[in-house]
Short mmCIF file of N, CA, C and O in Angstrom, two decimals:
data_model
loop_
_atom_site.label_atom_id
_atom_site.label_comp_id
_atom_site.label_asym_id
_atom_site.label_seq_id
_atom_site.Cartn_x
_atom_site.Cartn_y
_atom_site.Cartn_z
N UNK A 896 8.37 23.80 7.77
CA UNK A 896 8.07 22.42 8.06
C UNK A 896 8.35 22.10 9.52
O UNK A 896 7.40 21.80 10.25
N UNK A 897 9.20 22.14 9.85
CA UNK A 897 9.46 22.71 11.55
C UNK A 897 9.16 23.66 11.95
O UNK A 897 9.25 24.75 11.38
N UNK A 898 8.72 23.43 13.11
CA UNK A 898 8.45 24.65 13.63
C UNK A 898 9.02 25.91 13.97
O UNK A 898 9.73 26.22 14.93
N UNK A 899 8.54 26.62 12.94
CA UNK A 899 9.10 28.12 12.80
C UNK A 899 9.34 28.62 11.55
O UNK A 899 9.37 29.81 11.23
N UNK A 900 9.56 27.41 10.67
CA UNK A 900 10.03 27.09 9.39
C UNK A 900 8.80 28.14 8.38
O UNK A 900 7.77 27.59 7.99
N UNK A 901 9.01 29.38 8.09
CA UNK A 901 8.25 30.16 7.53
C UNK A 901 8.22 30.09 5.64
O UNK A 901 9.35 29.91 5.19
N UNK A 902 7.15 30.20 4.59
CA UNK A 902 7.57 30.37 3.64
C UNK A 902 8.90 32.00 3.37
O UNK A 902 8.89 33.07 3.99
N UNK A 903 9.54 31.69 2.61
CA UNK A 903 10.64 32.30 2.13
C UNK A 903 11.69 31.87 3.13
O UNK A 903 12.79 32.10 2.63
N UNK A 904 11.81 31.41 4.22
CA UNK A 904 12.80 31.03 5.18
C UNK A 904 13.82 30.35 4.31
O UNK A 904 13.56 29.43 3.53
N UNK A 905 15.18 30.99 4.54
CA UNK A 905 16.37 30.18 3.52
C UNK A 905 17.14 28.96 5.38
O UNK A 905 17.53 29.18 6.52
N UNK A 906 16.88 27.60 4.26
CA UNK A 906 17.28 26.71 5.12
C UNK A 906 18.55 26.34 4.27
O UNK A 906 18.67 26.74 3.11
N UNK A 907 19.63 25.46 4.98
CA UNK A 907 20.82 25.02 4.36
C UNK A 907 20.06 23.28 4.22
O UNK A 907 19.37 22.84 5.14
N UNK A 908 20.30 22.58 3.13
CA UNK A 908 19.86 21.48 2.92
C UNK A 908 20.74 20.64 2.67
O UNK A 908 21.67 21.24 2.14
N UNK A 909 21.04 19.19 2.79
CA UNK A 909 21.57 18.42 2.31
C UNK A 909 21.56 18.35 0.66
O UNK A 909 20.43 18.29 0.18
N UNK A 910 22.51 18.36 -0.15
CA UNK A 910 21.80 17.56 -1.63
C UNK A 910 22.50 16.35 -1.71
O UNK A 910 23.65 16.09 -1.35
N UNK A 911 21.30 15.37 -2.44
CA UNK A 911 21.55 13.99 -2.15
C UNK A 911 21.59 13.07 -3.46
O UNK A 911 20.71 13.16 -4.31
N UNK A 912 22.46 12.35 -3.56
CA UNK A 912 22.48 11.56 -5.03
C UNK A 912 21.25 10.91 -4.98
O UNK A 912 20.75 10.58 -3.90
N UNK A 913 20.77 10.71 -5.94
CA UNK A 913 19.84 9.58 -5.80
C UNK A 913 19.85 8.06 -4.78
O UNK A 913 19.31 7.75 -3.72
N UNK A 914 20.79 7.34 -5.75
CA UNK A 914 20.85 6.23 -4.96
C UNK A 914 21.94 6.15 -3.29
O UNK A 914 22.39 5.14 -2.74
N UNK A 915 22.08 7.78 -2.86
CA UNK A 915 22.42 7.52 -1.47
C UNK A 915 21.50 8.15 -0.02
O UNK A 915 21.74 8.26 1.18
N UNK A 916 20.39 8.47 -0.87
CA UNK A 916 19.16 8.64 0.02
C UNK A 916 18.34 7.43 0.59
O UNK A 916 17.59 6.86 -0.20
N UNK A 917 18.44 6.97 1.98
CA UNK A 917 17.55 6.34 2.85
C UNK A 917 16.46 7.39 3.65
O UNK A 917 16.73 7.93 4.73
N UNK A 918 15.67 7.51 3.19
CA UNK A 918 14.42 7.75 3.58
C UNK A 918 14.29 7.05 5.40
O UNK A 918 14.50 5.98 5.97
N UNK A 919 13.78 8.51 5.78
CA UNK A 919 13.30 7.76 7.46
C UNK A 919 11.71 8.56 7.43
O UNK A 919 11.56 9.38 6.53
N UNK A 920 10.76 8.38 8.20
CA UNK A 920 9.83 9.36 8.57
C UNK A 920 10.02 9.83 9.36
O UNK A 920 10.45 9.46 10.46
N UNK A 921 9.62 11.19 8.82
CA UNK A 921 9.88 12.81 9.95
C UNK A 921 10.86 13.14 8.70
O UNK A 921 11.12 14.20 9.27
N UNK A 922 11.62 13.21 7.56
CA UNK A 922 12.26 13.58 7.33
C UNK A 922 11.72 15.03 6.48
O UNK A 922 10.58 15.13 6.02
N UNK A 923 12.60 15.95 6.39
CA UNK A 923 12.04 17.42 5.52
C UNK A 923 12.87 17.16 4.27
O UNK A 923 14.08 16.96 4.18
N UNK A 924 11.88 17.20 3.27
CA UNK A 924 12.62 16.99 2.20
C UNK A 924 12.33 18.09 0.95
O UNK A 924 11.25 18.63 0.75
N UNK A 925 13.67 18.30 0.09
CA UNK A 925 13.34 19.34 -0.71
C UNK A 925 13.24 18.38 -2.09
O UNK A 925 14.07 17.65 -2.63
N UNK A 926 11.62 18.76 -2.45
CA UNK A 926 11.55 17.79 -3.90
C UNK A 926 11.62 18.59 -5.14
O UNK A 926 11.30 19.77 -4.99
N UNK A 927 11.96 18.24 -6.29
CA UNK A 927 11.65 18.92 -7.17
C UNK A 927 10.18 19.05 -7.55
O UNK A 927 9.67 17.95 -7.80
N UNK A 928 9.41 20.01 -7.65
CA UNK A 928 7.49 19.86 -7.72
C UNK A 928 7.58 19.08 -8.67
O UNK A 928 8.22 19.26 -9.70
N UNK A 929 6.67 17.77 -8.24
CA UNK A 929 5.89 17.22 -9.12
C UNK A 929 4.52 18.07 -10.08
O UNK A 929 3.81 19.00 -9.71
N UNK A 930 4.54 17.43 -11.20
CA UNK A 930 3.19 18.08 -11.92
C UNK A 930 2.19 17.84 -11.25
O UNK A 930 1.82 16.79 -10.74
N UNK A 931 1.37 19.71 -11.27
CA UNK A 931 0.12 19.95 -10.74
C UNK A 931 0.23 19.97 -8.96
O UNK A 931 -0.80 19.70 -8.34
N UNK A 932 1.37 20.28 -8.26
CA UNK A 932 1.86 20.65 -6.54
C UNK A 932 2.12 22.21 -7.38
O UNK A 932 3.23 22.05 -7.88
N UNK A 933 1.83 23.05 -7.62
CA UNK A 933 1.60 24.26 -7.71
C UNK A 933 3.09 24.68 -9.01
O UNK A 933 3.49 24.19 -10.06
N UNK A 934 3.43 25.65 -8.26
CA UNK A 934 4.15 26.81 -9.32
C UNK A 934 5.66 26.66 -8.27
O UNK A 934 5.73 26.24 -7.12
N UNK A 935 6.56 27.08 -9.01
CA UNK A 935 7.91 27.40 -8.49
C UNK A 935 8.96 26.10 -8.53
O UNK A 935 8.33 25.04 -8.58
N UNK A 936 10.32 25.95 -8.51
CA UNK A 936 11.08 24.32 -9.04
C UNK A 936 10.95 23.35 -7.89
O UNK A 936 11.06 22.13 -8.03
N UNK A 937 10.63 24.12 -6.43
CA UNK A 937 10.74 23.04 -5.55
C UNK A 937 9.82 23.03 -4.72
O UNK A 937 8.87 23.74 -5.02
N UNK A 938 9.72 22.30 -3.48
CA UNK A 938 8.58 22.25 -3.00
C UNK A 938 9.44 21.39 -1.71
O UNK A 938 10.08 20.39 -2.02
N UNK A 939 9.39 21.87 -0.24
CA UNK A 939 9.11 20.99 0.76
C UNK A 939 8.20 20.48 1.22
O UNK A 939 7.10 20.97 0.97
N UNK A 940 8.28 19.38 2.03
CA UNK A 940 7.27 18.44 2.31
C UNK A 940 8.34 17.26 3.85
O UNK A 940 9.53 17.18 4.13
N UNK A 941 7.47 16.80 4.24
CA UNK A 941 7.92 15.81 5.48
C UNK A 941 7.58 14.84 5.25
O UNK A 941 6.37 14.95 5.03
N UNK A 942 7.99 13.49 5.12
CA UNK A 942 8.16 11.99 4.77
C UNK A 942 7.01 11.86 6.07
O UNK A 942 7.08 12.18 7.26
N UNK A 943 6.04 11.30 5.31
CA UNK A 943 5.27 10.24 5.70
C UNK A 943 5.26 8.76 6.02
O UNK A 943 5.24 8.14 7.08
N UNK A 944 5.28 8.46 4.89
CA UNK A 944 4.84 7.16 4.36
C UNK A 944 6.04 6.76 3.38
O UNK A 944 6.41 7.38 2.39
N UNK A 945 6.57 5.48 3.96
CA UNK A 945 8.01 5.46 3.11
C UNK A 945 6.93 3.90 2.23
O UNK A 945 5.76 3.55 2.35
N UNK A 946 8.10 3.36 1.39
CA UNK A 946 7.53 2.73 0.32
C UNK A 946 7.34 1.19 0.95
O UNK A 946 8.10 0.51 1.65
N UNK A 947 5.83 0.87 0.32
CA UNK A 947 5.28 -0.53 1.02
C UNK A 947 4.39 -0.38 2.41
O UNK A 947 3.83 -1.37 2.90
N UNK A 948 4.32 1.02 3.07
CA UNK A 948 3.49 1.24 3.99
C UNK A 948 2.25 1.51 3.69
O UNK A 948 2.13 1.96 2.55
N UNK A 949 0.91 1.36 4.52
CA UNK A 949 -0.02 1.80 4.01
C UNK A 949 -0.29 2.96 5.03
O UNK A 949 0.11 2.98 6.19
N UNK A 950 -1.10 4.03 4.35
CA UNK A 950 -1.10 5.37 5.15
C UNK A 950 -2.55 5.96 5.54
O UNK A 950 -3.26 6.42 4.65
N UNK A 951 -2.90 5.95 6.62
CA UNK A 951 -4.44 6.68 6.77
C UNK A 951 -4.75 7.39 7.39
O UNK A 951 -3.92 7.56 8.29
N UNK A 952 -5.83 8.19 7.51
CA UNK A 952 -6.35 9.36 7.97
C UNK A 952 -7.95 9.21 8.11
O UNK A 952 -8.73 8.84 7.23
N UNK A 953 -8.22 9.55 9.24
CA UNK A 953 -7.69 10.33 10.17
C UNK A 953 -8.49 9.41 11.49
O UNK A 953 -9.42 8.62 11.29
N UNK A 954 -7.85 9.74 12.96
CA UNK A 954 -8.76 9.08 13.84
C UNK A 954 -9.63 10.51 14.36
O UNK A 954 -9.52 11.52 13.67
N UNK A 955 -10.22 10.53 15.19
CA UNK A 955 -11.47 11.68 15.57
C UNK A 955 -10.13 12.71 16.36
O UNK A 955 -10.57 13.81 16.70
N UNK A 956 -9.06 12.55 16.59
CA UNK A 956 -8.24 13.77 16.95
C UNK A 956 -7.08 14.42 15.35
O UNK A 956 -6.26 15.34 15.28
N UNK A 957 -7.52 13.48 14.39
CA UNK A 957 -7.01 14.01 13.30
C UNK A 957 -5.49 12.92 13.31
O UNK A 957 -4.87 13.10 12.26
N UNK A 958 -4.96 12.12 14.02
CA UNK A 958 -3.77 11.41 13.87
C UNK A 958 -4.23 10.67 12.40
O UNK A 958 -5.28 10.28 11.89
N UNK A 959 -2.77 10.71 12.03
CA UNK A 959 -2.32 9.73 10.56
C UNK A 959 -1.80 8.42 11.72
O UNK A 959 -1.31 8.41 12.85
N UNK A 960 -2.28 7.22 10.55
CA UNK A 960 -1.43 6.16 10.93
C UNK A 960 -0.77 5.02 10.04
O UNK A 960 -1.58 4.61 9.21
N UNK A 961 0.10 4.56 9.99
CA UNK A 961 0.89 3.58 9.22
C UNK A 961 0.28 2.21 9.70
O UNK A 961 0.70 1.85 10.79
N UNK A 962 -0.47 1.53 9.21
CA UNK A 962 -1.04 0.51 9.48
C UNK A 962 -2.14 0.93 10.21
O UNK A 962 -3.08 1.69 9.95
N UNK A 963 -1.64 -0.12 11.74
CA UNK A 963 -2.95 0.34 12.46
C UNK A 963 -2.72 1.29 13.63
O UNK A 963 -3.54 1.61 14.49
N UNK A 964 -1.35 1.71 13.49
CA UNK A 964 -0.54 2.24 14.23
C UNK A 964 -0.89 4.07 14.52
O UNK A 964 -1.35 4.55 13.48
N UNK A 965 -0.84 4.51 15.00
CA UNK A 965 -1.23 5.95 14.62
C UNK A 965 0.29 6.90 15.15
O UNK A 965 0.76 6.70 16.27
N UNK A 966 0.96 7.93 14.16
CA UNK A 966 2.23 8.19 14.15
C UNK A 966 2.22 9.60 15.24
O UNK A 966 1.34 10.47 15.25
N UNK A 967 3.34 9.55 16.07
CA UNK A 967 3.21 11.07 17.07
C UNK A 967 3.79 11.93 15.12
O UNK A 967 4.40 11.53 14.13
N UNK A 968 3.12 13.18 15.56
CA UNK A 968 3.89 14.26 14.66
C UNK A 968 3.52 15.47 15.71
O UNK A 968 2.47 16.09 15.84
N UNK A 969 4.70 15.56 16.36
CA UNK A 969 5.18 17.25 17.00
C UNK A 969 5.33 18.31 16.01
O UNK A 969 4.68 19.32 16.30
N UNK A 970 6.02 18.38 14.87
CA UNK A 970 5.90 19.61 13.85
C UNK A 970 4.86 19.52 13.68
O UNK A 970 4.75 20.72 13.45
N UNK A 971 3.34 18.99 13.50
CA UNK A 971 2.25 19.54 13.08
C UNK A 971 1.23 20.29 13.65
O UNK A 971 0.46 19.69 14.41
N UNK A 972 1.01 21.76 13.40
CA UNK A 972 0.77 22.75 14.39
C UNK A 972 -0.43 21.84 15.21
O UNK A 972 0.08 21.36 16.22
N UNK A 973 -1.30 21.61 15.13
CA UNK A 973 -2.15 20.89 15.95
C UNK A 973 -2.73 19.46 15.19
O UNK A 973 -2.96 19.44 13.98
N UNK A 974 -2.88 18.48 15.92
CA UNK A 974 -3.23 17.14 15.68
C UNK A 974 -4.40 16.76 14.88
O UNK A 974 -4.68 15.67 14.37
N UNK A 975 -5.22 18.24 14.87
CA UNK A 975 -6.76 18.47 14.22
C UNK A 975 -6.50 18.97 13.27
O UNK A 975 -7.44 18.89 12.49
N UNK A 976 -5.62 19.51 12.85
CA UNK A 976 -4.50 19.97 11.62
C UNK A 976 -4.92 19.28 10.20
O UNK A 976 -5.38 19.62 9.11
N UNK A 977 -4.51 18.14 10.84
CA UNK A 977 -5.01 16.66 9.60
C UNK A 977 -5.89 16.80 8.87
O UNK A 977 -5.67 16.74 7.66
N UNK A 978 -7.33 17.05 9.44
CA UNK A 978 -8.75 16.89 9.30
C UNK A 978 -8.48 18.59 8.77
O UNK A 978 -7.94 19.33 9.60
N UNK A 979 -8.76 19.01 7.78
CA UNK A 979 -8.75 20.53 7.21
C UNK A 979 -10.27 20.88 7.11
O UNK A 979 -11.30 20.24 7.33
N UNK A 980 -10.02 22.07 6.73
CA UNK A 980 -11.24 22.52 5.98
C UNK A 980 -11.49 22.96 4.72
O UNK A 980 -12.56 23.46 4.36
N UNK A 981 -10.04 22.69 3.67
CA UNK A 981 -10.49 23.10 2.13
C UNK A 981 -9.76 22.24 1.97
O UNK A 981 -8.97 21.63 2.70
N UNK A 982 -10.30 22.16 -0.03
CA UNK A 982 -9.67 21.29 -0.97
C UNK A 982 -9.63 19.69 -0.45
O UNK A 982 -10.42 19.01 0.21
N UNK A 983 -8.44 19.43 -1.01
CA UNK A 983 -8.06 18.00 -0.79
C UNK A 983 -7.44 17.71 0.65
O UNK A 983 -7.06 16.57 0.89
N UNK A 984 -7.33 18.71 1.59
CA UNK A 984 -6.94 18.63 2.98
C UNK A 984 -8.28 18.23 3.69
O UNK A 984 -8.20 17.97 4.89
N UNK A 985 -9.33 18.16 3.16
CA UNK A 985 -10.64 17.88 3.52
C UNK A 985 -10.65 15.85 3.69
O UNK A 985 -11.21 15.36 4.67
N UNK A 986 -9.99 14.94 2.65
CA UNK A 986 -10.35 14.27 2.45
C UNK A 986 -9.72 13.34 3.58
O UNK A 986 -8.72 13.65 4.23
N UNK A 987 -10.39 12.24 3.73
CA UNK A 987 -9.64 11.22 4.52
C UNK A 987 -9.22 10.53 3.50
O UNK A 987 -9.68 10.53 2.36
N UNK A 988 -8.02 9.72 4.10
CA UNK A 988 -7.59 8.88 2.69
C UNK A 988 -7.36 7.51 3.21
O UNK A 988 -7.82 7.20 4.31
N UNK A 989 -6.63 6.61 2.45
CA UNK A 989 -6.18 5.53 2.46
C UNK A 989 -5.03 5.13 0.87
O UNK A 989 -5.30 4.90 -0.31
N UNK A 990 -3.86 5.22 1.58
CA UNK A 990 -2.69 5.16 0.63
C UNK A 990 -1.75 3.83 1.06
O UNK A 990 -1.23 3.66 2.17
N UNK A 991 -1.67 2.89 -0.14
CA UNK A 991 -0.23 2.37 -0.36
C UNK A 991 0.47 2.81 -0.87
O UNK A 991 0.11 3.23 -1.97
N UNK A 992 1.95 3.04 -0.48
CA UNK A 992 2.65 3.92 -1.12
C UNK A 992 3.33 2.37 -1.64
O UNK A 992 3.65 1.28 -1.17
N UNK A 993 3.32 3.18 -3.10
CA UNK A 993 4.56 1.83 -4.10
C UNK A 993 5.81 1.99 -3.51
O UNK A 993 6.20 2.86 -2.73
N UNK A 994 6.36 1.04 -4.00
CA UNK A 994 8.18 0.50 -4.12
C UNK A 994 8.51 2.34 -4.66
O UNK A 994 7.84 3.10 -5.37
N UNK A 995 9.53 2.48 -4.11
CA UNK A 995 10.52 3.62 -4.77
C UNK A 995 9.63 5.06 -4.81
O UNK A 995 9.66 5.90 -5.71
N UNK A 996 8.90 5.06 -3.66
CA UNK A 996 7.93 6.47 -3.52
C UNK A 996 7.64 6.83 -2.14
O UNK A 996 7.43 6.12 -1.15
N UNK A 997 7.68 7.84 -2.26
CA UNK A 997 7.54 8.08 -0.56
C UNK A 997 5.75 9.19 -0.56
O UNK A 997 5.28 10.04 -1.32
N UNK A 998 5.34 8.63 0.58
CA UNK A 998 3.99 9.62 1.23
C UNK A 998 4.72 11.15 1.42
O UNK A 998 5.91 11.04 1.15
N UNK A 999 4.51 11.97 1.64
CA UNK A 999 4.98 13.03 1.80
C UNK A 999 3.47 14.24 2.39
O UNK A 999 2.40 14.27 1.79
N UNK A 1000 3.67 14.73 3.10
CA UNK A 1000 2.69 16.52 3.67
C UNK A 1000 3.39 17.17 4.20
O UNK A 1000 4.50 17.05 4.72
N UNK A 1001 2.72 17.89 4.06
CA UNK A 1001 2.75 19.27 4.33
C UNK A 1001 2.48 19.60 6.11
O UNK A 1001 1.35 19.34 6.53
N UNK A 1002 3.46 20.16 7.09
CA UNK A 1002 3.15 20.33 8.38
C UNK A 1002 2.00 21.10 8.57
O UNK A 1002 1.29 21.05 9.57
N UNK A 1003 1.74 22.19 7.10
CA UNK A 1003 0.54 22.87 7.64
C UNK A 1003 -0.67 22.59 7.00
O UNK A 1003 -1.35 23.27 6.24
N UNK A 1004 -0.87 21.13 7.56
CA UNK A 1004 -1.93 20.28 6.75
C UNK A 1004 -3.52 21.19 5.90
O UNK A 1004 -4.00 20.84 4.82
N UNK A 1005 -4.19 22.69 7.05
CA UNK A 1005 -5.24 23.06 6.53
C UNK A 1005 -5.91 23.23 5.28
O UNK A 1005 -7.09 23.14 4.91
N UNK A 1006 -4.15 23.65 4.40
CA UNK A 1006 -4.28 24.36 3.24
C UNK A 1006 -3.08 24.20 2.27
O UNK A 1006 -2.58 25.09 1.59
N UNK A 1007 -2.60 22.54 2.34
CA UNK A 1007 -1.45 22.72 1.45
C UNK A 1007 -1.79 21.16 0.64
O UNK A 1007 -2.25 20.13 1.13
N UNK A 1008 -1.21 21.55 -1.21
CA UNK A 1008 -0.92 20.69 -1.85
C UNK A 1008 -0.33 19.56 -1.86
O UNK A 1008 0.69 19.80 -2.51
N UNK A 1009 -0.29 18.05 -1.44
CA UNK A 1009 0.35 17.28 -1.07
C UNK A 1009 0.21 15.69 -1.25
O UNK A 1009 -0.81 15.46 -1.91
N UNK A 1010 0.77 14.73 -0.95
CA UNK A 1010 0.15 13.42 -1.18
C UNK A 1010 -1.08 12.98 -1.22
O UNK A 1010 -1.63 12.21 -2.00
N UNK A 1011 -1.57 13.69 -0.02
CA UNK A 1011 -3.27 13.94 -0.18
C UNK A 1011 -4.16 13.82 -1.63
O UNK A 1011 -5.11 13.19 -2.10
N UNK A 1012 -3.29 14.75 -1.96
CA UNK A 1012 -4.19 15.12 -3.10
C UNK A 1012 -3.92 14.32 -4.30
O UNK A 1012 -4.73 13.66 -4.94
N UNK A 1013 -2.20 14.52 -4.59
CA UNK A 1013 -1.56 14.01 -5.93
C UNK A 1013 -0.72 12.39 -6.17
O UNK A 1013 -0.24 11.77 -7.12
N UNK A 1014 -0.88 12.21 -4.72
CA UNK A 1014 0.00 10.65 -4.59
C UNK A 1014 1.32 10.65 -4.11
O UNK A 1014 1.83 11.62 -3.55
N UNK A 1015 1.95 9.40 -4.36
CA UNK A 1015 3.19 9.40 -3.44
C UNK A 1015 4.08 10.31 -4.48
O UNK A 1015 3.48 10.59 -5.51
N UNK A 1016 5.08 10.69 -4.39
CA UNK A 1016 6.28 10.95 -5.55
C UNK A 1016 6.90 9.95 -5.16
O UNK A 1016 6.82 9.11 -4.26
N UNK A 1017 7.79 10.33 -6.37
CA UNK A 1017 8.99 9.09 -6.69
C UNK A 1017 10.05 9.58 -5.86
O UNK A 1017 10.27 10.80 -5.86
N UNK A 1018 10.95 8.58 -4.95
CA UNK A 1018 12.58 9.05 -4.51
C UNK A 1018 13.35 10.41 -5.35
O UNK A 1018 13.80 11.51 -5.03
N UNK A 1019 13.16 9.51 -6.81
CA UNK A 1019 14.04 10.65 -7.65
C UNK A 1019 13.90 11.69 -7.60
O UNK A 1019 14.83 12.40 -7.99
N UNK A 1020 12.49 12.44 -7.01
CA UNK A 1020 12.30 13.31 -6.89
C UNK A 1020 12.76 14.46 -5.97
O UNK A 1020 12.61 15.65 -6.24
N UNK A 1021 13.33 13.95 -4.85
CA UNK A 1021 14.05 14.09 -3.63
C UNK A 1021 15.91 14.54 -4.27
O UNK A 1021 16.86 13.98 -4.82
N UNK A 1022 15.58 15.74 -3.80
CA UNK A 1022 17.11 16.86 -4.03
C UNK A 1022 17.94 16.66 -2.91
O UNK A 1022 19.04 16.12 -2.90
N UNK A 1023 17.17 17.23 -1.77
CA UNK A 1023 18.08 17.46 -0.42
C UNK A 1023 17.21 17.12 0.68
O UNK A 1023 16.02 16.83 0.53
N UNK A 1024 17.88 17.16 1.86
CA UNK A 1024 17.02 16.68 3.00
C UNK A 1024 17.74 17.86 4.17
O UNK A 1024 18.91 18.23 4.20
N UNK A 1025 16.97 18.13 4.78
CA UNK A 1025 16.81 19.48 6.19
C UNK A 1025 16.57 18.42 7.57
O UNK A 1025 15.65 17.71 7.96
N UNK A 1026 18.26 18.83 8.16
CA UNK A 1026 17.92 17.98 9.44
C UNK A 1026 18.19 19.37 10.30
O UNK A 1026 19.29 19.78 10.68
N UNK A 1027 16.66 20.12 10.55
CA UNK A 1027 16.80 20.64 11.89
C UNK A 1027 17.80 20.99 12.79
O UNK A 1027 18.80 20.50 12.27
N UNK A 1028 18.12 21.50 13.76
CA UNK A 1028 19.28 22.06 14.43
C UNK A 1028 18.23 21.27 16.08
O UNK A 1028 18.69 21.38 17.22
#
């Protein structure tokens, strides 16, 4: 999710009670997979879209934006990243994220399972959080 951040890479994570997680964007979070985000118990992902924002995609360089705002993202290998070429990384969207759910993707937008596709998850879903070095 950061850069460098490889699959199998063992990161040290926060684990977080439920009700003592504040959500920021940019955050790396380890969720438990929601049904139909693939195979295996967990799944990272980077906070998007925290709850009550609306979330969209894409402008002609591929930026996401929160309103009308369009968000810097440095972890995402390139800005054209956004705009994919398979699956549901294909789509442009337009998301309100509900009360008590967060937006969430994937840094390597081309080819990964994610809000995109399946919607916001719920907080509860949220184990631990990865603050970078």
């Amino acid at each position: 999710m950061a850069p460098g951040l490889k699959r199998g890479t063992q990161v040290e994570v926060t684990v977080l009670e439920e009700s003592a997680y504040e959500p920021k964007r940019g955050d790396v979070v380890l969720l438990r997979r929601p049904d139909g985000w693939g195979q295996g118990e967990f799944v990272v992902r980077r906070v998007v879209g925290l709850p009550g924002e609306e979330i969209s995609c894409c402008s002609s360089m591929g930026l996401i934006y929160v309103g009308s705002t369009p968000i810097e993202e440095p972890y995402v290998h390139t800005a054209a990243s956004a705009r994919a070429t398979t699956g549901c990384s294909l789509r442009d969207f337009l998301a309100k994220v509900p009360a008590g759910q967060l937006f969430v993707l994937s840094d390597k937008r081309s080819n990964a399972i994610d809000s995109r596709c399946l919607g916001a998850v719920p907080l509860s879903a949220v184990v631990g959080v990865w603050h970078p070095a």
